[in-house]
Amino acid sequence: MNIVIFGSPGAGKGTQAEIIANDYGLKHLSSGQLSRQMLNNRLLGKKIKSYMDKGELIPNAIIIKIVKDYIEKNKREKGFIFDGYPRTLGQAKELDRLAKQSKTRIGLVINLKLDQQEALKRILKRSKSSGRSDDNLKTIETRLKVYKKLTEPILGYYKANGILKEVDGRQSITKITKEIKKIIKEVEKKK
Ligand code: AMP
C-alpha cells in the first residue's frame, strides 16, 4: 500500500512516517529530506537552497524529478509512505499518474490536523536542535502561509477520492501512531 502523510509543517509527519515505514516495511519518501540532500549538488544546490531558505516551494520541474528518481531507485519496495509530497494539487495529480504507470495507487491519505498557532510553537521549539536554516520565525511564517494557500486545498481532492482520513495531531506520538495503525487495518480489511 502507498500512503500519504499529510499536514502542515510541524504537524509531526516525519516522525509518524518513519515509524509507519519501519513497522510496515514501506519506503519513507520525505521530499524535504531529499531536497536537503541535494543542497550540495553542483547544478541545483544553490537554486534549491534559495527556495528552502525563503520557505517557498521548490519549482515542480525540480521537485518532481527528485521524487521520481527516488521512486524509480526504490521501485522494488512494497510501497511508499510520502511525507511532504504532494504539496500542490498539480503534484497530487502527478503522483496519481506516476502510481498508475507503476500499476499501483495511493490507498490512504492521513491528515495530521494541527492549528497554525500550535504548529508555529512546535517548529520554534524544534529549531533549537534541528540545525535547519529554514526553522526561523520569518521562514516558518511563510511556510505556514504557503501550506494554507497551496497545500491544504489538496485535501478536497483526496476527500473526493474517498481516501482521506483525519487524525488529531495534538495527541502524543504514541497515540497518533496507534490511531494511524487502526486506520491502516480498516483500509486493508476493505481491500
Ligand atoms: P519539509 O522538510 O517537508 O518541511 O520541507 C522543507 C522545504 O523543502 C519546504 O519548505 C520547501 O521549500 C521544500 N519542499 C519539500 N517538499 C516540497 C514539495 N513537495 N514541493 C516543493 N517544495 C518542497
CSV table of N, CA, C and O in Angstrom, one decimal, residues 79-170:
chain,number,residue,atom,x,y,z
A,79,GLY,N,6.0,-0.6,-1.1
A,79,GLY,CA,5.1,0.6,-1.1
A,79,GLY,C,5.9,1.7,-0.5
A,79,GLY,O,7.0,1.6,0.0
A,80,PHE,N,5.3,2.9,-0.6
A,80,PHE,CA,5.9,4.1,-0.2
A,80,PHE,C,5.0,4.8,0.9
A,80,PHE,O,3.8,4.7,0.8
A,81,ILE,N,5.7,5.5,1.8
A,81,ILE,CA,4.9,6.5,2.6
A,81,ILE,C,5.5,7.9,2.2
A,81,ILE,O,6.7,8.2,2.4
A,82,PHE,N,4.6,8.7,1.7
A,82,PHE,CA,5.0,10.0,1.2
A,82,PHE,C,4.8,11.0,2.3
A,82,PHE,O,3.8,11.1,2.9
A,83,ASP,N,5.9,11.8,2.6
A,83,ASP,CA,5.9,12.8,3.6
A,83,ASP,C,6.4,14.1,3.0
A,83,ASP,O,7.5,14.2,2.6
A,84,GLY,N,5.5,15.1,3.0
A,84,GLY,CA,5.9,16.4,2.4
A,84,GLY,C,5.7,16.5,0.9
A,84,GLY,O,5.9,17.5,0.3
A,85,TYR,N,5.2,15.4,0.4
A,85,TYR,CA,4.8,15.4,-1.1
A,85,TYR,C,3.5,14.6,-1.2
A,85,TYR,O,3.4,13.5,-0.6
A,86,PRO,N,2.5,15.1,-1.9
A,86,PRO,CA,2.5,16.3,-2.7
A,86,PRO,C,2.2,17.5,-1.8
A,86,PRO,O,1.6,17.4,-0.7
A,87,ARG,N,2.5,18.7,-2.4
A,87,ARG,CA,2.3,20.0,-1.7
A,87,ARG,C,1.4,20.9,-2.5
A,87,ARG,O,1.1,22.0,-2.1
A,88,THR,N,1.1,20.5,-3.7
A,88,THR,CA,0.2,21.3,-4.6
A,88,THR,C,-0.7,20.3,-5.3
A,88,THR,O,-0.4,19.1,-5.4
A,89,LEU,N,-1.9,20.8,-5.8
A,89,LEU,CA,-2.8,19.9,-6.5
A,89,LEU,C,-2.1,19.3,-7.7
A,89,LEU,O,-2.3,18.1,-8.0
A,90,GLY,N,-1.3,20.1,-8.4
A,90,GLY,CA,-0.6,19.6,-9.5
A,90,GLY,C,0.3,18.4,-9.2
A,90,GLY,O,0.4,17.4,-9.9
A,91,GLN,N,1.0,18.5,-8.0
A,91,GLN,CA,1.9,17.4,-7.6
A,91,GLN,C,1.0,16.2,-7.2
A,91,GLN,O,1.4,15.0,-7.5
A,92,ALA,N,-0.1,16.4,-6.6
A,92,ALA,CA,-1.0,15.3,-6.3
A,92,ALA,C,-1.5,14.5,-7.5
A,92,ALA,O,-1.4,13.3,-7.5
A,93,LYS,N,-1.8,15.3,-8.5
A,93,LYS,CA,-2.2,14.6,-9.8
A,93,LYS,C,-1.1,13.9,-10.5
A,93,LYS,O,-1.3,12.8,-11.0
A,94,GLU,N,0.1,14.5,-10.4
A,94,GLU,CA,1.3,13.9,-11.0
A,94,GLU,C,1.6,12.6,-10.2
A,94,GLU,O,2.0,11.6,-10.8
A,95,LEU,N,1.4,12.6,-8.9
A,95,LEU,CA,1.7,11.4,-8.1
A,95,LEU,C,0.7,10.3,-8.5
A,95,LEU,O,1.1,9.1,-8.6
A,96,ASP,N,-0.6,10.7,-8.7
A,96,ASP,CA,-1.5,9.7,-9.2
A,96,ASP,C,-1.1,9.1,-10.5
A,96,ASP,O,-1.3,7.9,-10.8
A,97,ARG,N,-0.7,9.9,-11.4
A,97,ARG,CA,-0.2,9.5,-12.8
A,97,ARG,C,0.9,8.5,-12.6
A,97,ARG,O,1.0,7.4,-13.2
A,98,LEU,N,1.9,8.9,-11.8
A,98,LEU,CA,3.1,8.0,-11.5
A,98,LEU,C,2.7,6.7,-11.0
A,98,LEU,O,3.2,5.6,-11.4
A,99,ALA,N,1.8,6.7,-10.0
A,99,ALA,CA,1.4,5.5,-9.4
A,99,ALA,C,0.7,4.6,-10.4
A,99,ALA,O,0.9,3.4,-10.5
A,100,LYS,N,-0.2,5.2,-11.2
A,100,LYS,CA,-0.9,4.4,-12.2
A,100,LYS,C,0.1,3.7,-13.2
A,100,LYS,O,-0.1,2.6,-13.6
A,101,GLN,N,1.1,4.5,-13.6
A,101,GLN,CA,2.1,4.0,-14.5
A,101,GLN,C,2.7,2.7,-13.9
A,101,GLN,O,3.1,1.8,-14.7
A,102,SER,N,2.9,2.7,-12.6
A,102,SER,CA,3.5,1.5,-11.9
A,102,SER,C,2.5,0.5,-11.5
A,102,SER,O,2.7,-0.3,-10.6
A,103,LYS,N,1.2,0.7,-12.0
A,103,LYS,CA,0.1,-0.2,-11.7
A,103,LYS,C,-0.2,-0.3,-10.2
A,103,LYS,O,-0.5,-1.3,-9.7
A,104,THR,N,0.0,0.9,-9.6
A,104,THR,CA,-0.4,0.9,-8.2
A,104,THR,C,-1.2,2.2,-7.9
A,104,THR,O,-1.6,2.9,-8.9
A,105,ARG,N,-1.5,2.5,-6.7
A,105,ARG,CA,-2.2,3.8,-6.4
A,105,ARG,C,-2.0,4.2,-5.0
A,105,ARG,O,-1.4,3.5,-4.2
A,106,ILE,N,-2.4,5.4,-4.7
A,106,ILE,CA,-2.4,5.9,-3.3
A,106,ILE,C,-3.6,5.4,-2.6
A,106,ILE,O,-4.7,5.7,-3.1
A,107,GLY,N,-3.4,4.6,-1.6
A,107,GLY,CA,-4.6,3.9,-1.0
A,107,GLY,C,-5.1,4.7,0.2
A,107,GLY,O,-6.3,4.4,0.6
A,108,LEU,N,-4.3,5.6,0.8
A,108,LEU,CA,-4.7,6.2,2.0
A,108,LEU,C,-4.0,7.5,2.2
A,108,LEU,O,-2.8,7.6,1.9
A,109,VAL,N,-4.7,8.6,2.6
A,109,VAL,CA,-4.1,9.8,2.9
A,109,VAL,C,-4.5,10.1,4.4
A,109,VAL,O,-5.7,10.2,4.7
A,110,ILE,N,-3.5,10.3,5.2
A,110,ILE,CA,-3.7,10.6,6.6
A,110,ILE,C,-3.4,12.1,6.9
A,110,ILE,O,-2.3,12.5,6.7
A,111,ASN,N,-4.4,12.8,7.3
A,111,ASN,CA,-4.2,14.3,7.6
A,111,ASN,C,-4.0,14.4,9.1
A,111,ASN,O,-4.9,14.2,9.9
A,112,LEU,N,-2.8,14.8,9.4
A,112,LEU,CA,-2.5,15.1,10.8
A,112,LEU,C,-2.9,16.6,11.1
A,112,LEU,O,-2.2,17.5,10.7
A,113,LYS,N,-4.0,16.7,11.8
A,113,LYS,CA,-4.6,18.1,11.9
A,113,LYS,C,-4.0,18.8,13.1
A,113,LYS,O,-3.9,18.3,14.2
A,114,LEU,N,-3.5,20.0,12.8
A,114,LEU,CA,-2.9,20.8,13.9
A,114,LEU,C,-3.1,22.3,13.5
A,114,LEU,O,-2.9,22.7,12.4
A,115,ASP,N,-3.5,23.1,14.5
A,115,ASP,CA,-3.8,24.5,14.1
A,115,ASP,C,-2.4,25.3,14.0
A,115,ASP,O,-1.4,24.8,14.5
A,116,GLN,N,-2.5,26.4,13.3
A,116,GLN,CA,-1.3,27.1,12.9
A,116,GLN,C,-0.5,27.6,14.1
A,116,GLN,O,0.8,27.6,14.1
A,117,GLN,N,-1.2,28.0,15.2
A,117,GLN,CA,-0.5,28.5,16.4
A,117,GLN,C,0.4,27.4,17.0
A,117,GLN,O,1.5,27.7,17.3
A,118,GLU,N,-0.2,26.2,17.1
A,118,GLU,CA,0.5,25.1,17.7
A,118,GLU,C,1.6,24.7,16.8
A,118,GLU,O,2.7,24.4,17.3
A,119,ALA,N,1.4,24.7,15.5
A,119,ALA,CA,2.4,24.3,14.5
A,119,ALA,C,3.7,25.2,14.7
A,119,ALA,O,4.8,24.8,14.8
A,120,LEU,N,3.4,26.5,14.8
A,120,LEU,CA,4.4,27.5,14.9
A,120,LEU,C,5.2,27.3,16.2
A,120,LEU,O,6.5,27.3,16.2
A,121,LYS,N,4.5,27.0,17.3
A,121,LYS,CA,5.2,26.8,18.6
A,121,LYS,C,6.1,25.6,18.5
A,121,LYS,O,7.2,25.6,18.9
A,122,ARG,N,5.6,24.5,17.8
A,122,ARG,CA,6.4,23.3,17.7
A,122,ARG,C,7.6,23.5,16.9
A,122,ARG,O,8.7,23.0,17.2
A,123,ILE,N,7.5,24.2,15.8
A,123,ILE,CA,8.7,24.3,14.9
A,123,ILE,C,9.7,25.2,15.6
A,123,ILE,O,10.9,25.0,15.5
A,124,LEU,N,9.2,26.2,16.3
A,124,LEU,CA,10.2,27.1,17.0
A,124,LEU,C,11.0,26.3,18.0
A,124,LEU,O,12.2,26.5,18.2
A,125,LYS,N,10.3,25.4,18.7
A,125,LYS,CA,10.9,24.5,19.7
A,125,LYS,C,11.9,23.6,19.0
A,125,LYS,O,13.1,23.4,19.4
A,126,ARG,N,11.5,23.0,17.9
A,126,ARG,CA,12.4,22.1,17.1
A,126,ARG,C,13.6,22.9,16.6
A,126,ARG,O,14.7,22.3,16.5
A,127,SER,N,13.5,24.2,16.3
A,127,SER,CA,14.5,24.9,15.7
A,127,SER,C,15.8,24.9,16.6
A,127,SER,O,16.9,25.1,16.1
A,128,LYS,N,15.6,24.7,17.9
A,128,LYS,CA,16.7,24.8,18.8
A,128,LYS,C,17.7,23.6,18.5
A,128,LYS,O,18.9,23.7,18.8
A,129,SER,N,17.2,22.5,18.0
A,129,SER,CA,18.1,21.4,17.8
A,129,SER,C,18.1,20.9,16.4
A,129,SER,O,18.9,20.0,16.0
A,130,SER,N,17.2,21.4,15.5
A,130,SER,CA,17.1,20.8,14.1
A,130,SER,C,18.3,21.1,13.3
A,130,SER,O,18.7,20.4,12.3
A,131,GLY,N,18.9,22.3,13.5
A,131,GLY,CA,20.0,22.7,12.6
A,131,GLY,C,19.5,23.1,11.2
A,131,GLY,O,20.3,23.4,10.3
A,132,ARG,N,18.2,23.2,11.1
A,132,ARG,CA,17.7,23.6,9.8
A,132,ARG,C,17.6,25.1,9.6
A,132,ARG,O,17.1,25.8,10.5
A,133,SER,N,18.2,25.6,8.5
A,133,SER,CA,18.3,27.1,8.4
A,133,SER,C,16.9,27.6,8.1
A,133,SER,O,16.7,28.8,8.2
A,134,ASP,N,15.9,26.7,7.7
A,134,ASP,CA,14.6,27.3,7.5
A,134,ASP,C,13.6,27.2,8.7
A,134,ASP,O,12.5,27.5,8.6
A,135,ASP,N,14.2,26.8,9.8
A,135,ASP,CA,13.4,26.8,11.1
A,135,ASP,C,13.6,28.1,11.8
A,135,ASP,O,14.0,28.1,13.0
A,136,ASN,N,13.4,29.2,11.2
A,136,ASN,CA,13.4,30.5,11.9
A,136,ASN,C,12.1,31.2,11.6
A,136,ASN,O,11.3,30.9,10.7
A,137,LEU,N,11.7,32.2,12.5
A,137,LEU,CA,10.4,32.7,12.6
A,137,LEU,C,9.9,33.2,11.2
A,137,LEU,O,8.8,32.8,10.8
A,138,LYS,N,10.7,34.0,10.5
A,138,LYS,CA,10.2,34.5,9.2
A,138,LYS,C,9.9,33.4,8.2
A,138,LYS,O,8.9,33.5,7.6
A,139,THR,N,10.8,32.5,8.1
A,139,THR,CA,10.6,31.4,7.1
A,139,THR,C,9.5,30.5,7.5
A,139,THR,O,8.7,30.1,6.7
A,140,ILE,N,9.3,30.3,8.8
A,140,ILE,CA,8.2,29.4,9.3
A,140,ILE,C,6.9,30.0,8.9
A,140,ILE,O,6.0,29.4,8.5
A,141,GLU,N,6.8,31.4,9.1
A,141,GLU,CA,5.6,32.0,8.8
A,141,GLU,C,5.2,31.9,7.3
A,141,GLU,O,4.1,31.7,7.0
A,142,THR,N,6.2,32.0,6.5
A,142,THR,CA,6.0,31.8,5.0
A,142,THR,C,5.6,30.4,4.8
A,142,THR,O,4.6,30.1,4.0
A,143,ARG,N,6.3,29.4,5.4
A,143,ARG,CA,5.9,28.0,5.1
A,143,ARG,C,4.5,27.7,5.5
A,143,ARG,O,3.8,27.0,4.8
A,144,LEU,N,4.0,28.3,6.6
A,144,LEU,CA,2.7,28.1,7.1
A,144,LEU,C,1.7,28.7,6.1
A,144,LEU,O,0.6,28.2,5.8
A,145,LYS,N,2.0,29.9,5.6
A,145,LYS,CA,1.1,30.6,4.6
A,145,LYS,C,1.0,29.8,3.4
A,145,LYS,O,0.0,29.6,2.8
A,146,VAL,N,2.2,29.3,2.9
A,146,VAL,CA,2.2,28.5,1.7
A,146,VAL,C,1.4,27.2,1.8
A,146,VAL,O,0.6,26.8,1.0
A,147,TYR,N,1.5,26.7,3.0
A,147,TYR,CA,0.7,25.5,3.3
A,147,TYR,C,-0.8,25.8,3.2
A,147,TYR,O,-1.5,25.0,2.5
A,148,LYS,N,-1.2,26.9,3.8
A,148,LYS,CA,-2.7,27.2,3.8
A,148,LYS,C,-3.1,27.5,2.4
A,148,LYS,O,-4.2,27.0,2.0
A,149,LYS,N,-2.3,28.2,1.6
A,149,LYS,CA,-2.7,28.6,0.3
A,149,LYS,C,-2.7,27.5,-0.8
A,149,LYS,O,-3.6,27.3,-1.6
A,150,LEU,N,-1.5,26.8,-0.8
A,150,LEU,CA,-1.3,25.8,-1.9
A,150,LEU,C,-1.5,24.4,-1.5
A,150,LEU,O,-1.9,23.6,-2.4
A,151,THR,N,-1.2,24.0,-0.3
A,151,THR,CA,-1.2,22.6,0.1
A,151,THR,C,-2.5,22.1,0.7
A,151,THR,O,-3.0,21.1,0.2
A,152,GLU,N,-3.0,22.9,1.6
A,152,GLU,CA,-4.3,22.4,2.3
A,152,GLU,C,-5.4,22.2,1.3
A,152,GLU,O,-6.2,21.2,1.5
A,153,PRO,N,-5.5,23.0,0.2
A,153,PRO,CA,-6.6,22.7,-0.7
A,153,PRO,C,-6.6,21.3,-1.4
A,153,PRO,O,-7.6,20.8,-1.9
A,154,ILE,N,-5.4,20.6,-1.3
A,154,ILE,CA,-5.4,19.2,-1.9
A,154,ILE,C,-6.3,18.3,-1.1
A,154,ILE,O,-6.8,17.3,-1.7
A,155,LEU,N,-6.6,18.7,0.1
A,155,LEU,CA,-7.5,17.8,0.9
A,155,LEU,C,-8.8,17.5,0.2
A,155,LEU,O,-9.3,16.4,0.3
A,156,GLY,N,-9.3,18.6,-0.4
A,156,GLY,CA,-10.6,18.4,-1.1
A,156,GLY,C,-10.5,17.4,-2.2
A,156,GLY,O,-11.4,16.6,-2.4
A,157,TYR,N,-9.4,17.3,-2.9
A,157,TYR,CA,-9.2,16.3,-4.0
A,157,TYR,C,-9.1,14.9,-3.4
A,157,TYR,O,-9.8,14.0,-3.9
A,158,TYR,N,-8.4,14.7,-2.3
A,158,TYR,CA,-8.3,13.4,-1.7
A,158,TYR,C,-9.6,13.0,-1.0
A,158,TYR,O,-10.0,11.8,-1.0
A,159,LYS,N,-10.4,14.0,-0.5
A,159,LYS,CA,-11.7,13.7,0.1
A,159,LYS,C,-12.6,13.1,-1.0
A,159,LYS,O,-13.3,12.1,-0.8
A,160,ALA,N,-12.6,13.8,-2.1
A,160,ALA,CA,-13.5,13.4,-3.2
A,160,ALA,C,-13.1,12.0,-3.7
A,160,ALA,O,-13.9,11.3,-4.2
A,161,ASN,N,-11.8,11.7,-3.6
A,161,ASN,CA,-11.4,10.3,-4.0
A,161,ASN,C,-11.7,9.3,-2.9
A,161,ASN,O,-11.5,8.1,-3.2
A,162,GLY,N,-12.2,9.7,-1.8
A,162,GLY,CA,-12.6,8.8,-0.7
A,162,GLY,C,-11.5,8.1,0.0
A,162,GLY,O,-11.7,7.1,0.6
A,163,ILE,N,-10.3,8.7,0.0
A,163,ILE,CA,-9.2,8.0,0.7
A,163,ILE,C,-8.6,8.8,1.8
A,163,ILE,O,-7.6,8.5,2.4
A,164,LEU,N,-9.3,9.9,2.2
A,164,LEU,CA,-8.8,10.8,3.3
A,164,LEU,C,-9.3,10.4,4.6
A,164,LEU,O,-10.5,10.2,4.9
A,165,LYS,N,-8.4,10.3,5.6
A,165,LYS,CA,-8.7,10.1,7.0
A,165,LYS,C,-8.0,11.1,7.8
A,165,LYS,O,-6.9,11.5,7.5
A,166,GLU,N,-8.7,11.6,8.9
A,166,GLU,CA,-8.1,12.6,9.7
A,166,GLU,C,-7.7,12.1,11.1
A,166,GLU,O,-8.4,11.3,11.7
A,167,VAL,N,-6.6,12.6,11.6
A,167,VAL,CA,-6.1,12.3,12.9
A,167,VAL,C,-5.8,13.6,13.7
A,167,VAL,O,-5.1,14.5,13.1
A,168,ASP,N,-6.1,13.7,14.9
A,168,ASP,CA,-5.8,14.9,15.7
A,168,ASP,C,-4.3,14.9,16.1
A,168,ASP,O,-3.8,14.1,16.8
A,169,GLY,N,-3.6,15.9,15.5
A,169,GLY,CA,-2.2,16.0,15.6
A,169,GLY,C,-1.7,16.5,16.9
A,169,GLY,O,-0.5,16.6,17.2
A,170,ARG,N,-2.7,16.9,17.8
A,170,ARG,CA,-2.2,17.4,19.1
A,170,ARG,C,-1.9,16.3,20.1
A,170,ARG,O,-1.4,16.5,21.2
